[in-house]
Amino acid sequence: MTSVPTDPNRPSTPPVVVAVDGTSGSGKSSTCRAVADRLGLRYLDTGAMYRAVTWWMLDNDVDVHDAGAVAARAGAPDLVSGTDPLQPTIAVDGVDVSVEIRSDAVNAAVSPVSAVPAVRERLVALQRDLIGTGGIVVEGRDIGSVVWPQAEVKVYLTADPAARAARRAAENGGADLTATQESLLARDAIDSSRATAPLTRVDGAVHIDSTHRTLDEVVGLVVDLVDAVRSSSGAS
Ligand code: DC
């Protein structure tokens, strides 16, 4: 990703929290990283945290479809998330698993693991600690609804399933389009219908459909929202 320098003339303002929720493959990661880089903010990928816990469960032979078994081990993995938008990292028990968490096995298991309340409780607490005093762009499914409802900027990012599948397949080195779309839709269905913290557009979230927009256009829209909040909060 190209690094866009932080504008030295940009006024210094109270640390903002930008919550970006939305479906898989809607462009959340690319958008959030670019927005954070441009505005000099940190970046947190909460999906990577759910993926890392899922990777650990698979690596430790926990049956990911047994919610009780997953809940019993939810506190076991030690997770460390790096928040540099140019080089986000995720380590489990001291080992970086940034590549491993994008595997087909993790894709297939992450939604059932994410639906387990004990997993969510633990990760939401970690996410709130990381957000801390703000100055961060956070992407996920429940950031504006559960993790940080007080976020100054809330975005709900979507795109048509075909566009999302095409992007994900390209990211994964030309993976099969139909299989990728089926995997995305299966995850959407579980993520949107689970009992705890389902994916939903909250009041106050600005809906951006990225289907027919370039990454730069979407980034520009989100930066404009942050600028609007900053200027209405009295900064000059
Ligand atoms: O954003 P992603 O596709 O990497 O997320 C992977 C999975 O993690 C997704 O299927 C749902 C879950 N997730 C979640 O339940 N809550 C979040 N805040 C972020 C992700």
Coordinates of N, CA and C and ligand atoms in Angstrom, one line a residue:
M1 N 0.8 -1.2 0.0 CA 0.0 0.0 0.0 C 0.9 1.2 0.0
T2 N 0.5 2.3 -0.8 CA 1.3 3.5 -0.8 C 1.0 4.3 0.5
S3 N 2.1 4.8 1.0 CA 1.9 5.6 2.2 C 1.6 7.1 1.9
V4 N 0.5 7.6 2.3 CA 0.2 9.0 2.1 C 0.6 9.8 3.3
P5 N 1.5 10.8 3.2 CA 2.0 11.5 4.3 C 0.9 12.2 5.1
T6 N 1.1 12.2 6.4 CA 0.1 13.0 7.2 C 0.3 14.5 6.9
D7 N -0.8 15.2 6.8 CA -0.8 16.6 6.4 C -0.3 17.4 7.6
P8 N 0.9 18.1 7.5 CA 1.5 18.8 8.7 C 0.6 20.0 9.1
N9 N -0.2 20.4 8.1 CA -1.1 21.6 8.4 C -2.4 21.2 9.1
R10 N -2.6 19.9 9.2 CA -3.9 19.4 9.7 C -3.9 19.8 11.2
P11 N -5.0 20.5 11.7 CA -5.0 20.9 13.1 C -5.0 19.7 14.0
S12 N -4.4 19.9 15.2 CA -4.4 18.8 16.2 C -5.7 18.9 16.9
T13 N -6.4 17.8 17.0 CA -7.7 17.7 17.6 C -7.8 16.6 18.6
P14 N -8.8 16.5 19.4 CA -8.9 15.4 20.3 C -8.9 14.1 19.6
P15 N -8.3 13.0 20.2 CA -8.2 11.7 19.4 C -9.6 11.2 19.1
V16 N -9.7 10.8 17.8 CA -11.0 10.4 17.3 C -11.0 8.8 17.2
V17 N -12.2 8.2 17.4 CA -12.3 6.8 17.1 C -13.3 6.7 15.9
V18 N -12.7 6.0 14.9 CA -13.5 5.7 13.6 C -13.9 4.3 13.6
A19 N -15.2 4.0 13.7 CA -15.7 2.6 13.7 C -16.2 2.2 12.3
V20 N -15.6 1.2 11.7 CA -16.0 0.8 10.4 C -16.5 -0.7 10.4
D21 N -17.8 -0.9 10.3 CA -18.3 -2.2 10.3 C -18.8 -2.5 8.9
G22 N -19.0 -3.8 8.6 CA -19.5 -4.2 7.3 C -19.2 -5.7 7.0
T23 N -19.7 -6.1 5.8 CA -19.5 -7.5 5.4 C -18.1 -7.8 5.0
S24 N -17.8 -9.1 4.9 CA -16.5 -9.5 4.4 C -16.3 -9.1 3.0
G25 N -15.1 -8.6 2.7 CA -14.8 -8.3 1.3 C -15.3 -6.9 0.8
S26 N -15.9 -6.1 1.7 CA -16.5 -4.9 1.3 C -15.4 -3.8 1.1
G27 N -14.1 -4.1 1.5 CA -13.0 -3.2 1.3 C -12.7 -2.5 2.7
K28 N -13.1 -3.1 3.8 CA -12.9 -2.5 5.1 C -11.4 -2.3 5.4
S29 N -10.6 -3.4 5.2 CA -9.2 -3.4 5.6 C -8.5 -2.3 4.8
S30 N -8.6 -2.4 3.4 CA -7.8 -1.4 2.6 C -8.3 0.0 3.0
T31 N -9.6 0.2 3.1 CA -10.1 1.6 3.4 C -9.5 2.0 4.8
C32 N -9.7 1.2 5.8 CA -9.3 1.6 7.2 C -7.8 1.9 7.3
R33 N -7.0 1.0 6.6 CA -5.6 1.2 6.7 C -5.2 2.5 6.0
A34 N -5.8 2.8 4.9 CA -5.4 4.1 4.1 C -5.9 5.3 4.9
V35 N -7.1 5.2 5.5 CA -7.6 6.3 6.3 C -6.7 6.6 7.5
A36 N -6.3 5.5 8.2 CA -5.5 5.7 9.4 C -4.1 6.3 9.0
D37 N -3.6 5.8 7.9 CA -2.3 6.3 7.4 C -2.4 7.8 7.0
R38 N -3.4 8.1 6.3 CA -3.5 9.5 5.9 C -3.7 10.4 7.0
L39 N -4.5 10.0 8.1 CA -4.8 10.9 9.2 C -3.8 10.7 10.4
G40 N -2.8 9.8 10.2 CA -1.9 9.7 11.3 C -2.5 9.0 12.5
L41 N -3.5 8.0 12.3 CA -4.1 7.3 13.3 C -3.6 5.9 13.4
R42 N -3.9 5.2 14.5 CA -3.6 3.8 14.6 C -4.7 3.0 13.9
Y43 N -4.5 1.7 13.7 CA -5.5 0.9 13.0 C -5.6 -0.5 13.7
L44 N -6.9 -0.9 13.9 CA -7.1 -2.2 14.5 C -8.1 -3.0 13.7
D45 N -7.6 -4.2 13.3 CA -8.4 -5.2 12.6 C -8.9 -6.2 13.5
T46 N -10.2 -6.0 14.0 CA -10.7 -7.0 15.0 C -11.0 -8.3 14.3
G47 N -11.3 -8.4 13.0 CA -11.5 -9.7 12.4 C -10.2 -10.5 12.5
A48 N -9.0 -9.9 12.5 CA -7.8 -10.7 12.6 C -7.7 -11.3 14.0
M49 N -8.3 -10.6 15.0 CA -8.3 -11.2 16.3 C -9.2 -12.5 16.4
Y50 N -10.4 -12.4 15.8 CA -11.3 -13.6 15.7 C -10.6 -14.7 14.9
R51 N -10.0 -14.3 13.9 CA -9.3 -15.3 13.0 C -8.1 -16.0 13.8
A52 N -7.4 -15.2 14.6 CA -6.3 -15.7 15.4 C -6.8 -16.7 16.4
V53 N -7.9 -16.4 17.1 CA -8.4 -17.3 18.1 C -8.8 -18.6 17.4
T54 N -9.5 -18.4 16.2 CA -9.9 -19.6 15.4 C -8.7 -20.4 15.0
W55 N -7.6 -19.8 14.6 CA -6.4 -20.5 14.2 C -5.9 -21.3 15.4
W56 N -5.9 -20.7 16.5 CA -5.4 -21.4 17.8 C -6.3 -22.6 18.1
M57 N -7.6 -22.4 18.0 CA -8.5 -23.6 18.3 C -8.2 -24.7 17.3
L58 N -8.0 -24.4 16.0 CA -7.8 -25.5 15.1 C -6.4 -26.1 15.4
D59 N -5.4 -25.3 15.7 CA -4.1 -25.8 16.0 C -4.0 -26.7 17.2
N60 N -5.0 -26.4 18.1 CA -5.0 -27.2 19.4 C -6.1 -28.2 19.4
D61 N -6.6 -28.6 18.2 CA -7.6 -29.7 18.0 C -8.9 -29.5 18.8
V62 N -9.3 -28.2 19.0 CA -10.6 -28.0 19.6 C -11.6 -28.0 18.5
D63 N -12.8 -28.7 18.8 CA -13.8 -28.9 17.8 C -14.5 -27.5 17.7
V64 N -14.3 -26.8 16.6 CA -14.9 -25.4 16.4 C -16.4 -25.4 16.3
H65 N -17.0 -26.5 16.1 CA -18.5 -26.6 16.1 C -19.1 -26.9 17.4
D66 N -18.2 -27.1 18.4 CA -18.7 -27.4 19.8 C -18.5 -26.1 20.6
A67 N -19.6 -25.3 20.7 CA -19.5 -24.0 21.4 C -19.0 -24.1 22.8
G68 N -19.3 -25.2 23.5 CA -18.9 -25.4 24.9 C -17.4 -25.6 24.9
A69 N -16.8 -26.4 24.0 CA -15.4 -26.6 24.0 C -14.6 -25.4 23.6
V70 N -15.2 -24.6 22.7 CA -14.5 -23.3 22.3 C -14.6 -22.3 23.5
A71 N -15.7 -22.3 24.2 CA -15.8 -21.3 25.3 C -14.8 -21.7 26.4
A72 N -14.7 -23.0 26.6 CA -13.8 -23.5 27.7 C -12.3 -23.0 27.5
R73 N -11.9 -22.9 26.2 CA -10.5 -22.5 25.9 C -10.4 -21.1 25.4
A74 N -11.5 -20.3 25.5 CA -11.5 -18.9 24.9 C -10.4 -18.1 25.6
G75 N -10.1 -18.3 26.8 CA -9.1 -17.5 27.5 C -7.7 -17.9 27.3
A76 N -7.5 -19.1 26.6 CA -6.1 -19.6 26.6 C -5.1 -18.9 25.7
P77 N -5.5 -18.6 24.4 CA -4.4 -18.0 23.6 C -4.0 -16.6 24.0
D78 N -2.7 -16.4 24.0 CA -2.2 -15.0 24.3 C -2.2 -14.3 22.9
L79 N -2.9 -13.1 22.9 CA -3.0 -12.4 21.6 C -2.3 -11.0 21.7
V80 N -1.6 -10.7 20.7 CA -1.0 -9.3 20.6 C -1.2 -8.7 19.2
S81 N -2.0 -7.6 19.2 CA -2.3 -7.0 17.9 C -1.4 -5.7 17.7
G82 N -0.7 -5.6 16.6 CA 0.0 -4.4 16.3 C -0.9 -3.5 15.5
T83 N -0.8 -2.2 15.8 CA -1.7 -1.2 15.3 C -1.2 -0.2 14.3
D84 N 0.0 -0.6 13.7 CA 0.6 0.3 12.6 C -0.2 0.0 11.3
P85 N -0.8 1.1 10.8 CA -1.6 0.8 9.5 C -0.8 0.3 8.4
L86 N 0.5 0.6 8.4 CA 1.3 0.2 7.3 C 1.8 -1.2 7.5
Q87 N 1.8 -1.7 8.7 CA 2.3 -3.1 9.0 C 1.5 -3.7 10.1
P88 N 0.2 -3.9 9.9 CA -0.5 -4.5 11.1 C -0.1 -5.9 11.3
T89 N 0.0 -6.3 12.6 CA 0.5 -7.7 12.9 C -0.5 -8.3 13.9
I90 N -0.5 -9.6 13.9 CA -1.2 -10.3 15.0 C -0.4 -11.5 15.4
A91 N -0.1 -11.6 16.7 CA 0.7 -12.7 17.2 C -0.2 -13.5 18.2
V92 N 0.0 -14.9 18.1 CA -0.6 -15.7 19.1 C 0.5 -16.5 19.8
D93 N 0.5 -16.4 21.1 CA 1.5 -17.1 21.9 C 2.9 -16.7 21.4
G94 N 3.1 -15.5 21.0 CA 4.4 -15.0 20.6 C 4.8 -15.3 19.2
V95 N 3.9 -15.9 18.4 CA 4.2 -16.2 17.0 C 3.3 -15.4 16.1
D96 N 3.9 -14.7 15.1 CA 3.1 -14.0 14.1 C 2.3 -14.9 13.2
V97 N 1.0 -14.8 13.2 CA 0.1 -15.7 12.4 C -0.6 -14.9 11.3
S98 N -0.1 -13.8 10.9 CA -0.7 -12.9 9.9 C -1.1 -13.7 8.6
V99 N -0.2 -14.6 8.2 CA -0.5 -15.3 7.0 C -1.5 -16.5 7.3
E100 N -1.2 -17.2 8.3 CA -2.0 -18.4 8.6 C -3.5 -18.1 8.8
I101 N -3.8 -16.9 9.4 CA -5.2 -16.7 9.7 C -6.0 -16.4 8.4
R102 N -5.4 -16.4 7.3 CA -6.2 -16.1 6.0 C -6.4 -17.5 5.3
S103 N -6.1 -18.6 5.9 CA -6.3 -19.9 5.2 C -7.7 -20.3 5.0
D104 N -8.0 -21.2 4.1 CA -9.4 -21.7 3.9 C -9.9 -22.3 5.2
A105 N -9.0 -23.0 5.9 CA -9.5 -23.7 7.1 C -10.0 -22.7 8.1
V106 N -9.3 -21.5 8.3 CA -9.7 -20.5 9.2 C -11.0 -19.8 8.6
N107 N -11.0 -19.5 7.3 CA -12.2 -18.9 6.7 C -13.5 -19.8 7.0
A108 N -13.3 -21.1 7.0 CA -14.5 -22.0 7.2 C -14.9 -22.0 8.7
A109 N -14.0 -21.8 9.6 CA -14.3 -22.0 11.0 C -14.5 -20.7 11.8
V110 N -14.1 -19.5 11.2 CA -14.1 -18.3 12.0 C -15.5 -17.8 12.4
S111 N -16.5 -18.0 11.6 CA -17.9 -17.6 12.0 C -18.4 -18.3 13.2
P112 N -18.4 -19.7 13.2 CA -18.9 -20.4 14.4 C -18.1 -20.0 15.6
V113 N -16.8 -19.8 15.5 CA -16.0 -19.5 16.7 C -16.4 -18.1 17.2
S114 N -16.6 -17.1 16.2 CA -17.0 -15.8 16.6 C -18.3 -15.7 17.2
A115 N -19.2 -16.7 17.0 CA -20.5 -16.6 17.5 C -20.5 -17.1 19.0
V116 N -19.4 -17.5 19.6 CA -19.4 -18.0 20.9 C -19.2 -16.8 21.9
P117 N -20.2 -16.6 22.8 CA -20.2 -15.4 23.6 C -18.9 -15.2 24.4
A118 N -18.3 -16.3 24.9 CA -17.1 -16.2 25.7 C -15.9 -15.7 24.9
V119 N -15.9 -16.1 23.6 CA -14.8 -15.5 22.7 C -15.1 -14.0 22.5
R120 N -16.3 -13.7 22.3 CA -16.6 -12.2 22.1 C -16.3 -11.4 23.3
E121 N -16.7 -11.9 24.5 CA -16.4 -11.1 25.7 C -14.9 -10.9 25.9
R122 N -14.1 -11.9 25.6 CA -12.7 -11.7 25.8 C -12.1 -10.7 24.8
L123 N -12.5 -10.9 23.5 CA -11.9 -10.0 22.5 C -12.5 -8.6 22.6
V124 N -13.7 -8.4 22.9 CA -14.2 -7.1 23.1 C -13.4 -6.3 24.2
A125 N -13.1 -7.0 25.3 CA -12.3 -6.4 26.4 C -10.9 -6.0 25.9
L126 N -10.3 -6.9 25.1 CA -9.0 -6.6 24.5 C -9.1 -5.4 23.6
Q127 N -10.1 -5.4 22.8 CA -10.3 -4.3 21.8 C -10.5 -3.0 22.5
R128 N -11.3 -3.0 23.6 CA -11.5 -1.7 24.3 C -10.2 -1.2 24.9
D129 N -9.4 -2.1 25.4 CA -8.1 -1.7 26.0 C -7.2 -1.1 24.9
L130 N -7.2 -1.7 23.7 CA -6.4 -1.2 22.6 C -6.9 0.1 22.1
I131 N -8.2 0.3 22.1 CA -8.7 1.6 21.6 C -8.3 2.7 22.6
G132 N -8.4 2.4 23.9 CA -7.9 3.2 24.9 C -8.4 4.7 24.8
T133 N -7.4 5.6 24.6 CA -7.8 7.0 24.6 C -8.2 7.4 23.2
G134 N -8.2 6.5 22.2 CA -8.6 6.9 20.9 C -7.4 7.1 19.9
G135 N -7.7 7.9 18.8 CA -6.8 8.1 17.8 C -6.6 6.8 17.0
I136 N -7.7 6.2 16.5 CA -7.6 4.9 15.9 C -8.8 4.6 15.0
V137 N -8.5 3.9 13.9 CA -9.6 3.4 13.0 C -9.8 1.9 13.3
V138 N -11.0 1.5 13.6 CA -11.2 0.1 14.0 C -12.2 -0.5 13.1
E139 N -11.9 -1.7 12.5 CA -12.8 -2.4 11.6 C -13.3 -3.7 12.2
G140 N -14.6 -4.0 11.9 CA -15.1 -5.2 12.4 C -16.6 -5.4 12.0
R141 N -17.4 -6.0 12.9 CA -18.8 -6.2 12.7 C -19.7 -5.5 13.7
D142 N -19.1 -5.3 14.9 CA -19.8 -4.8 16.1 C -19.1 -3.6 16.7
I143 N -18.3 -2.9 16.0 CA -17.5 -1.8 16.6 C -18.5 -0.7 17.0
G144 N -19.3 -0.3 16.1 CA -20.2 0.8 16.4 C -21.4 0.4 17.3
S145 N -21.7 -0.9 17.3 CA -22.9 -1.3 18.1 C -22.5 -1.7 19.5
V146 N -21.3 -2.4 19.7 CA -21.0 -3.0 21.0 C -19.6 -2.5 21.5
V147 N -18.6 -2.6 20.7 CA -17.3 -2.3 21.2 C -17.1 -0.9 21.6
W148 N -17.5 0.0 20.7 CA -17.3 1.5 21.0 C -18.5 2.3 20.4
P149 N -19.7 2.1 21.1 CA -20.8 2.9 20.5 C -20.7 4.4 20.6
Q150 N -19.7 4.8 21.4 CA -19.5 6.3 21.5 C -18.5 6.8 20.4
A151 N -18.2 6.0 19.4 CA -17.2 6.4 18.3 C -17.8 7.7 17.7
E152 N -16.8 8.6 17.4 CA -17.2 9.9 16.8 C -17.7 9.7 15.4
V153 N -17.1 8.7 14.7 CA -17.4 8.5 13.3 C -17.8 7.0 13.1
K154 N -18.9 6.7 12.6 CA -19.4 5.3 12.3 C -19.7 5.1 10.9
V155 N -19.1 4.1 10.3 CA -19.3 3.8 8.9 C -19.8 2.4 8.7
Y156 N -20.8 2.2 7.9 CA -21.3 0.8 7.5 C -20.9 0.6 6.0
L157 N -19.9 -0.3 5.8 CA -19.4 -0.4 4.5 C -19.9 -1.7 3.8
T158 N -20.5 -1.6 2.6 CA -21.0 -2.8 2.0 C -20.6 -2.8 0.5
A159 N -20.8 -3.9 -0.2 CA -20.6 -4.0 -1.6 C -21.4 -5.2 -2.1
D160 N -21.7 -5.2 -3.4 CA -22.4 -6.4 -3.9 C -21.6 -7.6 -3.8
P161 N -22.3 -8.8 -3.5 CA -21.5 -10.0 -3.3 C -20.5 -10.4 -4.5
A162 N -20.9 -10.1 -5.7 CA -20.0 -10.4 -6.8 C -18.8 -9.6 -6.8
A163 N -18.9 -8.3 -6.4 CA -17.8 -7.4 -6.3 C -16.9 -7.9 -5.2
R164 N -17.5 -8.2 -4.1 CA -16.7 -8.7 -2.9 C -15.9 -9.9 -3.2
A165 N -16.6 -10.9 -3.9 CA -15.9 -12.1 -4.2 C -14.8 -11.9 -5.2
A166 N -15.0 -11.0 -6.1 CA -13.9 -10.7 -7.1 C -12.7 -10.1 -6.4
R167 N -12.9 -9.2 -5.4 CA -11.8 -8.6 -4.7 C -11.1 -9.7 -3.9
R168 N -11.8 -10.5 -3.1 CA -11.2 -11.5 -2.3 C -10.4 -12.5 -3.1
A169 N -11.0 -12.9 -4.2 CA -10.4 -13.9 -5.1 C -9.0 -13.4 -5.6
A170 N -9.1 -12.1 -6.0 CA -7.8 -11.5 -6.5 C -6.8 -11.4 -5.4
E171 N -7.2 -11.0 -4.2 CA -6.3 -10.9 -3.0 C -5.7 -12.3 -2.8
N172 N -6.4 -13.3 -3.0 CA -5.9 -14.7 -2.7 C -5.3 -15.3 -3.9
G173 N -4.8 -14.5 -4.8 CA -4.0 -15.0 -5.9 C -4.9 -15.7 -6.9
G174 N -6.1 -15.2 -7.2 CA -6.9 -15.8 -8.3 C -7.6 -17.0 -7.8
A175 N -8.1 -17.1 -6.6 CA -8.9 -18.2 -6.1 C -10.2 -18.3 -6.9
D176 N -10.8 -19.5 -6.8 CA -12.0 -19.7 -7.6 C -13.2 -18.8 -7.1
L177 N -13.8 -18.1 -8.1 CA -14.7 -17.0 -7.8 C -16.0 -17.5 -7.2
T178 N -16.5 -18.6 -7.7 CA -17.8 -19.2 -7.2 C -17.6 -19.6 -5.7
A179 N -16.5 -20.4 -5.5 CA -16.2 -20.9 -4.2 C -16.0 -19.7 -3.2
T180 N -15.3 -18.7 -3.7 CA -15.1 -17.5 -2.8 C -16.4 -16.8 -2.4
Q181 N -17.3 -16.7 -3.4 CA -18.6 -16.0 -3.2 C -19.4 -16.8 -2.2
E182 N -19.4 -18.2 -2.4 CA -20.2 -19.0 -1.5 C -19.6 -18.9 0.0
S183 N -18.3 -18.9 0.1 CA -17.7 -18.8 1.4 C -18.1 -17.4 2.1
L184 N -18.0 -16.3 1.3 CA -18.4 -15.0 1.8 C -19.8 -15.0 2.3
L185 N -20.7 -15.5 1.4 CA -22.2 -15.5 1.8 C -22.5 -16.3 3.0
A186 N -21.8 -17.5 3.1 CA -22.0 -18.4 4.2 C -21.6 -17.6 5.5
R187 N -20.5 -16.9 5.5 CA -20.0 -16.2 6.6 C -21.0 -15.0 7.0
D188 N -21.4 -14.3 5.9 CA -22.4 -13.2 6.1 C -23.6 -13.7 6.8
A189 N -24.1 -14.9 6.4 CA -25.4 -15.4 7.0 C -25.2 -15.7 8.5
I190 N -24.1 -16.3 8.9 CA -23.8 -16.6 10.3 C -23.6 -15.3 11.0
D191 N -22.7 -14.4 10.5 CA -22.4 -13.1 11.2 C -23.6 -12.2 11.4
S192 N -24.5 -12.3 10.5 CA -25.7 -11.4 10.6 C -26.8 -12.0 11.4
S193 N -26.8 -13.3 11.6 CA -28.0 -13.9 12.3 C -27.6 -14.4 13.7
R194 N -26.3 -14.3 14.1 CA -26.0 -14.9 15.4 C -26.6 -14.1 16.6
A195 N -26.8 -14.8 17.7 CA -27.5 -14.1 18.8 C -26.7 -13.0 19.4
T196 N -25.4 -13.2 19.5 CA -24.6 -12.1 20.2 C -23.9 -11.2 19.2
A197 N -24.2 -9.9 19.3 CA -23.5 -8.9 18.5 C -23.5 -9.2 17.0
P198 N -24.7 -9.4 16.4 CA -24.7 -9.7 15.0 C -24.3 -8.4 14.2
L199 N -23.9 -8.6 12.9 CA -23.5 -7.5 12.1 C -24.8 -6.8 11.8
T200 N -24.8 -5.5 12.0 CA -26.0 -4.7 11.8 C -25.6 -3.2 11.6
R201 N -26.4 -2.5 10.9 CA -26.1 -1.0 10.7 C -26.7 -0.3 11.9
V202 N -25.9 0.4 12.7 CA -26.5 1.1 13.8 C -27.0 2.5 13.4
D203 N -27.8 3.1 14.2 CA -28.2 4.4 14.0 C -27.0 5.3 14.0
G204 N -26.9 6.2 13.1 CA -25.8 7.2 13.1 C -24.6 6.7 12.3
A205 N -24.7 5.4 11.8 CA -23.6 4.9 10.9 C -23.9 5.4 9.5
V206 N -22.9 5.9 8.8 CA -23.1 6.4 7.4 C -22.8 5.2 6.5
H207 N -23.8 4.8 5.7 CA -23.7 3.7 4.8 C -22.9 4.1 3.5
I208 N -21.8 3.4 3.3 CA -21.1 3.6 2.0 C -21.1 2.3 1.3
D209 N -21.6 2.3 0.0 CA -21.6 1.1 -0.8 C -20.4 1.3 -1.8
S210 N -19.4 0.4 -1.6 CA -18.1 0.5 -2.4 C -18.2 -0.2 -3.7
T211 N -19.3 -0.8 -4.1 CA -19.4 -1.5 -5.4 C -18.8 -0.8 -6.6
H212 N -19.3 0.4 -6.7 CA -18.9 1.2 -7.9 C -18.0 2.3 -7.6
R213 N -17.3 2.2 -6.5 CA -16.3 3.3 -6.1 C -14.9 2.7 -6.0
T214 N -14.0 3.6 -6.3 CA -12.6 3.1 -6.2 C -12.2 3.2 -4.7
L215 N -11.1 2.6 -4.4 CA -10.6 2.7 -3.0 C -10.4 4.1 -2.6
D216 N -9.7 4.9 -3.5 CA -9.5 6.3 -3.2 C -10.7 7.1 -2.9
E217 N -11.8 6.8 -3.7 CA -13.1 7.5 -3.4 C -13.7 7.1 -2.1
V218 N -13.6 5.9 -1.7 CA -14.1 5.5 -0.4 C -13.3 6.1 0.7
V219 N -12.0 6.0 0.6 CA -11.1 6.6 1.6 C -11.4 8.1 1.7
G220 N -11.6 8.8 0.6 CA -11.9 10.2 0.6 C -13.2 10.5 1.4
L221 N -14.2 9.7 1.2 CA -15.5 9.9 1.9 C -15.3 9.7 3.4
V222 N -14.5 8.7 3.8 CA -14.4 8.5 5.3 C -13.5 9.6 5.9
V223 N -12.5 10.1 5.1 CA -11.6 11.2 5.6 C -12.5 12.4 5.8
D224 N -13.4 12.7 4.8 CA -14.3 13.8 4.9 C -15.2 13.7 6.2
L225 N -15.7 12.5 6.5 CA -16.5 12.4 7.7 C -15.7 12.7 8.9
V226 N -14.4 12.3 9.0 CA -13.6 12.6 10.1 C -13.4 14.1 10.2
D227 N -13.1 14.7 9.1 CA -12.8 16.1 9.1 C -14.0 16.9 9.6
A228 N -15.2 16.4 9.1 CA -16.5 17.1 9.5 C -16.7 17.0 11.0
V229 N -16.4 15.9 11.6 CA -16.5 15.7 13.1 C -15.5 16.6 13.8
R230 N -14.3 16.6 13.3 CA -13.3 17.4 13.9 C -13.6 18.9 13.9
S231 N -14.1 19.3 12.7 CA -14.4 20.8 12.7 C -15.6 21.1 13.6
S232 N -16.6 20.2 13.6 CA -17.7 20.5 14.5 C -17.4 20.4 15.9
S233 N -16.3 19.7 16.3 CA -16.0 19.6 17.7 C -15.1 20.8 18.2
G234 N -15.0 21.8 17.3 CA -14.4 23.1 17.7 C -13.0 23.3 17.3
A235 N -12.4 22.3 16.7 CA -11.0 22.5 16.4 C -10.8 23.5 15.2
S236 N -9.8 24.2 15.2 CA -9.6 25.1 14.1 C -8.3 24.9 13.3
Ligands
DC1 O1 -13.3 -9.1 8.7 P1 -12.9 -10.5 8.6 O2 -13.6 -11.1 7.4 O3 -11.5 -10.8 8.6 O4 -13.6 -11.2 9.8 C1 -13.5 -12.6 10.0 C2 -14.7 -13.1 10.9 O5 -14.6 -12.6 12.2 C3 -16.0 -12.7 10.3 O6 -16.6 -13.8 9.6 C4 -16.8 -12.4 11.6 C5 -15.9 -12.3 12.7 N1 -15.8 -10.9 13.3 C6 -16.7 -10.6 14.2 O7 -17.6 -11.5 14.6 N2 -16.7 -9.4 14.9 C7 -15.8 -8.5 14.5 N3 -15.7 -7.3 15.2 C8 -14.9 -8.8 13.5 C9 -14.9 -10.0 12.9

